[in-house]
CSV table of C-alpha atoms and ligand atoms in Angstrom, one decimal:
chain,number,residue,atom,x,y,z
A,1,MET,CA,0.0,0.0,0.0
A,2,GLY,CA,1.2,3.5,-0.9
A,3,LYS,CA,1.1,6.7,1.0
A,4,ALA,CA,0.3,10.3,-0.1
A,5,ILE,CA,2.6,13.2,0.1
A,6,VAL,CA,0.2,16.1,0.1
A,7,ILE,CA,1.3,19.4,-1.4
A,8,THR,CA,-1.3,22.0,-0.5
A,9,GLY,CA,-1.9,25.7,-0.1
A,10,THR,CA,-4.0,28.6,-1.4
A,11,PRO,CA,-4.3,28.7,-5.2
A,12,GLY,CA,-1.2,30.4,-6.6
A,13,THR,CA,1.2,29.4,-3.9
A,14,GLY,CA,2.9,27.1,-6.4
A,15,LYS,CA,1.5,23.7,-5.6
A,16,THR,CA,1.4,22.4,-9.2
A,17,SER,CA,4.8,23.7,-10.1
A,18,VAL,CA,6.4,22.3,-6.9
A,19,ALA,CA,4.5,19.0,-7.0
A,20,ARG,CA,5.7,18.5,-10.6
A,21,ALA,CA,9.3,19.2,-9.6
A,22,LEU,CA,9.1,16.9,-6.6
A,23,ALA,CA,7.5,14.1,-8.6
A,24,LYS,CA,10.5,14.3,-11.0
A,25,LEU,CA,13.0,14.3,-8.1
A,26,LEU,CA,11.3,11.3,-6.4
A,27,GLY,CA,10.4,9.5,-9.7
A,28,VAL,CA,6.8,9.1,-8.6
A,29,LYS,CA,3.3,10.0,-9.8
A,30,HIS,CA,1.8,13.4,-9.3
A,31,ILE,CA,-2.0,14.1,-9.3
A,32,ASP,CA,-3.4,17.6,-9.5
A,33,LEU,CA,-6.8,17.0,-7.9
A,34,SER,CA,-8.7,19.8,-9.6
A,35,SER,CA,-7.4,19.0,-13.1
A,36,TYR,CA,-7.8,15.3,-12.5
A,37,ALA,CA,-11.5,15.7,-11.4
A,38,ILE,CA,-12.3,17.8,-14.5
A,39,GLU,CA,-10.4,15.5,-16.8
A,40,LYS,CA,-12.1,12.3,-15.5
A,41,GLY,CA,-15.5,13.9,-15.2
A,42,PHE,CA,-15.7,13.8,-11.3
A,43,ILE,CA,-17.8,17.0,-11.3
A,44,THR,CA,-21.5,17.7,-10.5
A,45,GLU,CA,-22.0,21.0,-12.3
A,46,TYR,CA,-20.5,24.2,-13.6
A,47,ASP,CA,-20.9,27.2,-11.4
A,48,ALA,CA,-21.2,29.9,-14.0
A,49,GLU,CA,-21.2,32.7,-11.4
A,50,ARG,CA,-17.9,31.6,-9.9
A,51,HIS,CA,-16.5,30.3,-13.2
A,52,THR,CA,-15.6,27.0,-11.6
A,53,TYR,CA,-16.6,23.3,-11.7
A,54,VAL,CA,-18.2,21.8,-8.6
A,55,ILE,CA,-16.2,18.7,-7.8
A,56,ASP,CA,-18.0,15.4,-7.0
A,57,GLU,CA,-15.9,14.8,-3.9
A,58,GLU,CA,-17.3,11.4,-3.0
A,59,ARG,CA,-16.4,9.8,-6.3
A,60,LEU,CA,-13.1,11.6,-6.6
A,61,VAL,CA,-12.0,10.5,-3.1
A,62,LYS,CA,-12.9,6.9,-3.8
A,63,LYS,CA,-10.8,6.9,-6.9
A,64,ILE,CA,-7.8,8.7,-5.2
A,65,VAL,CA,-7.9,6.3,-2.3
A,66,MET,CA,-7.7,3.4,-4.7
A,67,ILE,CA,-4.8,4.9,-6.6
A,68,ILE,CA,-2.9,5.6,-3.4
A,69,LYS,CA,-3.6,2.1,-2.0
A,70,ASN,CA,-2.6,0.4,-5.3
A,71,THR,CA,0.7,2.3,-5.8
A,72,PRO,CA,3.8,1.0,-4.1
A,73,GLY,CA,5.6,4.0,-2.5
A,74,TYR,CA,4.5,7.6,-2.6
A,75,VAL,CA,1.8,9.4,-4.6
A,76,ILE,CA,2.0,13.2,-4.7
A,77,ILE,CA,-1.4,14.8,-4.3
A,78,ASP,CA,-1.7,18.5,-5.2
A,79,THR,CA,-4.8,20.1,-3.8
A,80,HIS,CA,-6.1,23.1,-2.0
A,81,TYR,CA,-8.7,21.0,-0.1
A,82,PRO,CA,-6.4,18.4,1.6
A,83,GLU,CA,-8.9,17.5,4.2
A,84,ILE,CA,-10.8,15.2,1.8
A,85,ILE,CA,-7.9,12.7,1.8
A,86,PRO,CA,-8.2,10.1,4.6
A,87,CYS,CA,-5.6,10.9,7.2
A,88,GLU,CA,-4.3,7.4,7.5
A,89,LEU,CA,-3.2,7.5,3.9
A,90,ILE,CA,-1.1,10.6,4.4
A,91,GLU,CA,2.6,10.5,5.2
A,92,TYR,CA,3.4,14.2,5.0
A,93,VAL,CA,1.6,17.5,4.3
A,94,PHE,CA,3.5,20.5,2.9
A,95,VAL,CA,1.5,23.7,3.1
A,96,LEU,CA,3.0,26.2,0.6
A,97,ARG,CA,2.7,29.8,1.8
A,98,THR,CA,3.2,33.0,-0.2
A,99,HIS,CA,3.3,36.6,1.0
A,100,PRO,CA,-0.1,38.1,0.2
A,101,ARG,CA,1.2,40.9,-2.0
A,102,VAL,CA,3.2,38.4,-4.1
A,103,LEU,CA,0.3,35.9,-4.2
A,104,GLU,CA,-2.1,38.7,-5.4
A,105,GLU,CA,0.3,39.4,-8.3
A,106,ARG,CA,0.5,35.7,-9.2
A,107,LEU,CA,-3.3,35.4,-9.2
A,108,ARG,CA,-3.8,38.5,-11.2
A,109,ASN,CA,-1.3,37.2,-13.7
A,110,LYS,CA,-3.5,34.1,-14.1
A,111,GLY,CA,-6.2,36.5,-15.3
A,112,TRP,CA,-8.5,35.8,-12.5
A,113,PRO,CA,-11.5,38.1,-11.7
A,114,ASP,CA,-11.0,40.6,-8.9
A,115,ARG,CA,-13.4,38.8,-6.4
A,116,LYS,CA,-11.7,35.5,-6.8
A,117,VAL,CA,-8.2,37.0,-6.4
A,118,LYS,CA,-9.3,38.8,-3.2
A,119,GLU,CA,-11.1,35.8,-1.7
A,120,ASN,CA,-7.9,33.7,-2.1
A,121,VAL,CA,-5.5,36.4,-0.8
A,122,MET,CA,-7.7,36.7,2.3
A,123,ALA,CA,-7.7,32.9,2.7
A,124,GLU,CA,-3.9,33.0,2.6
A,125,ILE,CA,-3.7,35.8,5.2
A,126,LEU,CA,-6.0,33.9,7.5
A,127,SER,CA,-4.2,30.5,7.0
A,128,VAL,CA,-7.4,28.8,6.0
A,129,VAL,CA,-5.9,25.8,4.2
A,130,LEU,CA,-3.4,25.2,7.0
A,131,SER,CA,-6.2,25.3,9.6
A,132,ASN,CA,-8.4,22.9,7.6
A,133,ILE,CA,-5.7,20.2,7.4
A,134,LEU,CA,-4.6,20.7,11.1
A,135,ASN,CA,-8.2,20.3,12.2
A,136,ALA,CA,-8.8,17.3,9.9
A,137,CYS,CA,-5.7,15.3,10.6
A,138,SER,CA,-4.1,16.0,14.0
A,139,ASN,CA,-1.6,13.1,13.8
A,140,VAL,CA,-0.1,13.9,10.4
A,141,GLU,CA,3.3,15.6,10.0
A,142,VAL,CA,2.4,19.1,8.6
A,143,TYR,CA,5.2,21.5,7.4
A,144,GLU,CA,4.8,25.1,6.1
A,145,ILE,CA,7.1,26.1,3.3
A,146,ASP,CA,7.4,29.8,2.2
A,147,THR,CA,7.6,30.0,-1.6
A,148,THR,CA,7.7,33.8,-1.8
A,149,ASN,CA,10.6,34.9,-4.1
A,150,ARG,CA,11.7,31.3,-4.5
A,151,ASP,CA,12.0,28.9,-7.5
A,152,PRO,CA,9.7,25.8,-7.5
A,153,VAL,CA,12.6,23.5,-8.0
A,154,GLU,CA,14.4,25.0,-4.9
A,155,VAL,CA,11.2,24.5,-2.9
A,156,ALA,CA,10.9,20.9,-4.2
A,157,GLU,CA,14.5,20.2,-3.1
A,158,GLU,CA,13.8,21.6,0.4
A,159,ILE,CA,10.8,19.2,0.6
A,160,LEU,CA,12.9,16.3,-0.6
A,161,GLY,CA,15.5,17.2,2.2
A,162,ILE,CA,12.8,16.9,4.8
A,163,ILE,CA,11.4,13.6,3.5
A,164,LYS,CA,14.9,12.1,3.3
A,165,GLY,CA,15.5,13.3,6.9
A,166,VAL,CA,18.6,15.4,5.8
A,167,LYS,CA,17.0,18.6,6.9
A,168,LYS,CA,14.4,19.2,9.6
A,169,PRO,CA,13.1,22.7,9.8
A,170,SER,CA,13.5,24.5,13.1
A,171,SER,CA,9.7,24.9,13.2
A,172,ARG,CA,7.1,23.2,11.2
A,173,ILE,CA,4.4,25.9,11.5
A,174,LYS,CA,5.9,29.3,11.2
A,175,ILE,CA,4.0,31.6,8.9
A,176,ASP,CA,1.9,34.5,10.4
A,177,TRP,CA,1.1,37.0,7.6
A,178,LEU,CA,-1.1,38.9,9.9
A,179,SER,CA,1.9,39.9,12.0
A,180,ALA,CA,4.1,40.3,9.0
A,181,LEU,CA,1.7,42.8,7.2
A,182,SER,CA,2.1,46.5,7.6
A,183,GLN,CA,-0.8,48.7,8.8
A,184,GLU,CA,-1.0,49.9,5.2
A,185,ASP,CA,-1.4,46.3,3.9
A,186,ILE,CA,-4.1,45.5,6.5
A,187,ALA,CA,-6.1,48.6,5.5
A,188,TYR,CA,-5.8,47.6,1.8
A,189,TYR,CA,-7.0,44.0,2.5
A,190,GLU,CA,-9.8,45.0,4.8
A,191,SER,CA,-12.5,44.9,2.2
A,192,TYR,CA,-11.6,41.4,1.1
A,193,GLY,CA,-13.8,38.2,1.4
A,194,GLU,CA,-12.4,35.1,3.0
A,195,SER,CA,-13.4,31.8,1.4
A,196,VAL,CA,-11.0,29.6,-0.6
A,197,SER,CA,-12.4,29.6,-4.1
A,198,ASN,CA,-11.8,26.8,-6.6
A,199,GLU,CA,-9.1,26.8,-9.3
S,201,LIG,N1,8.2,29.6,-6.2
S,201,LIG,C1,7.6,30.4,-7.2
S,201,LIG,N2,8.2,31.6,-7.4
S,201,LIG,C2,7.6,32.4,-8.4
S,201,LIG,N3,6.5,32.1,-9.1
S,201,LIG,C3,6.0,30.9,-8.9
S,201,LIG,C4,6.5,30.0,-7.9
S,201,LIG,N4,5.7,28.9,-7.9
S,201,LIG,C5,4.8,29.2,-8.8
S,201,LIG,N5,4.9,30.3,-9.4
S,201,LIG,C6,4.1,30.9,-10.4
S,201,LIG,O1,2.8,31.2,-9.8
S,201,LIG,C7,1.8,30.8,-10.6
S,201,LIG,C8,0.9,29.8,-9.8
S,201,LIG,O2,1.7,28.6,-9.7
S,201,LIG,P1,1.0,27.2,-9.6
S,201,LIG,O3,2.1,26.1,-9.5
S,201,LIG,O4,0.0,27.0,-10.7
S,201,LIG,O5,0.2,27.3,-8.2
S,201,LIG,P2,-1.0,26.5,-7.6
S,201,LIG,O6,-1.0,25.1,-8.3
S,201,LIG,O7,-0.8,26.5,-6.2
S,201,LIG,O8,-2.2,27.3,-8.0
S,201,LIG,C9,2.4,30.2,-11.8
S,201,LIG,O9,2.3,31.3,-12.8
S,201,LIG,C10,3.8,29.9,-11.5
S,201,LIG,O10,4.6,30.0,-12.6
S,202,LIG,MG1,-2.4,24.1,-9.3
């Protein structure tokens, strides 16, 4: 039976870029849950207002559980809703974090509408994805990795170091954007919404 290495974080923090690089370094399979669900038709409807597909979680999870169980070794799962993976199948969770100002620029570069950009930046400020996985799986090893101003390959190498036991970070949970933001930043973000929206 295999185990999942979960690469998670707010959309735009670099999950897919890092998961791809890590999959190459480890020589294992990488599944981008959002793309996979759309590709395989694990969706219930298209939400025209939000410009996103609504994922059929139940069917998707069944399939992913089967893939993890039938794969010898690791499967890298790339998702912003890690809490849907059964905890006992997870070996590590890496929560990618990006400074809100940099994240906003990355999301605007994706051409996303203003509301979706703001919702996700606010979710990053409030550590929504981190809280969700910590609440769902209290016994799993969770590490935060800052990807701000870093190259995805560099981030993948840092993760590899942790997995191989070469490098253990001084602290696993360390990001607090609320404390890091200036008063000016906080005033700027005050009008933002706070749910994580789909990719
Ligand atoms: N470490 C990084 N440094 C700079 N830009 C990055 C980094 N990681 C990703 N990006 C860029 O940010 C955007 C979002 O990356 P992506 O891997 O698609 O994130 P996610 O899968 O979390 O939504 C892409 O345009 C990508 O090129
Ligand atoms: Mg992605």
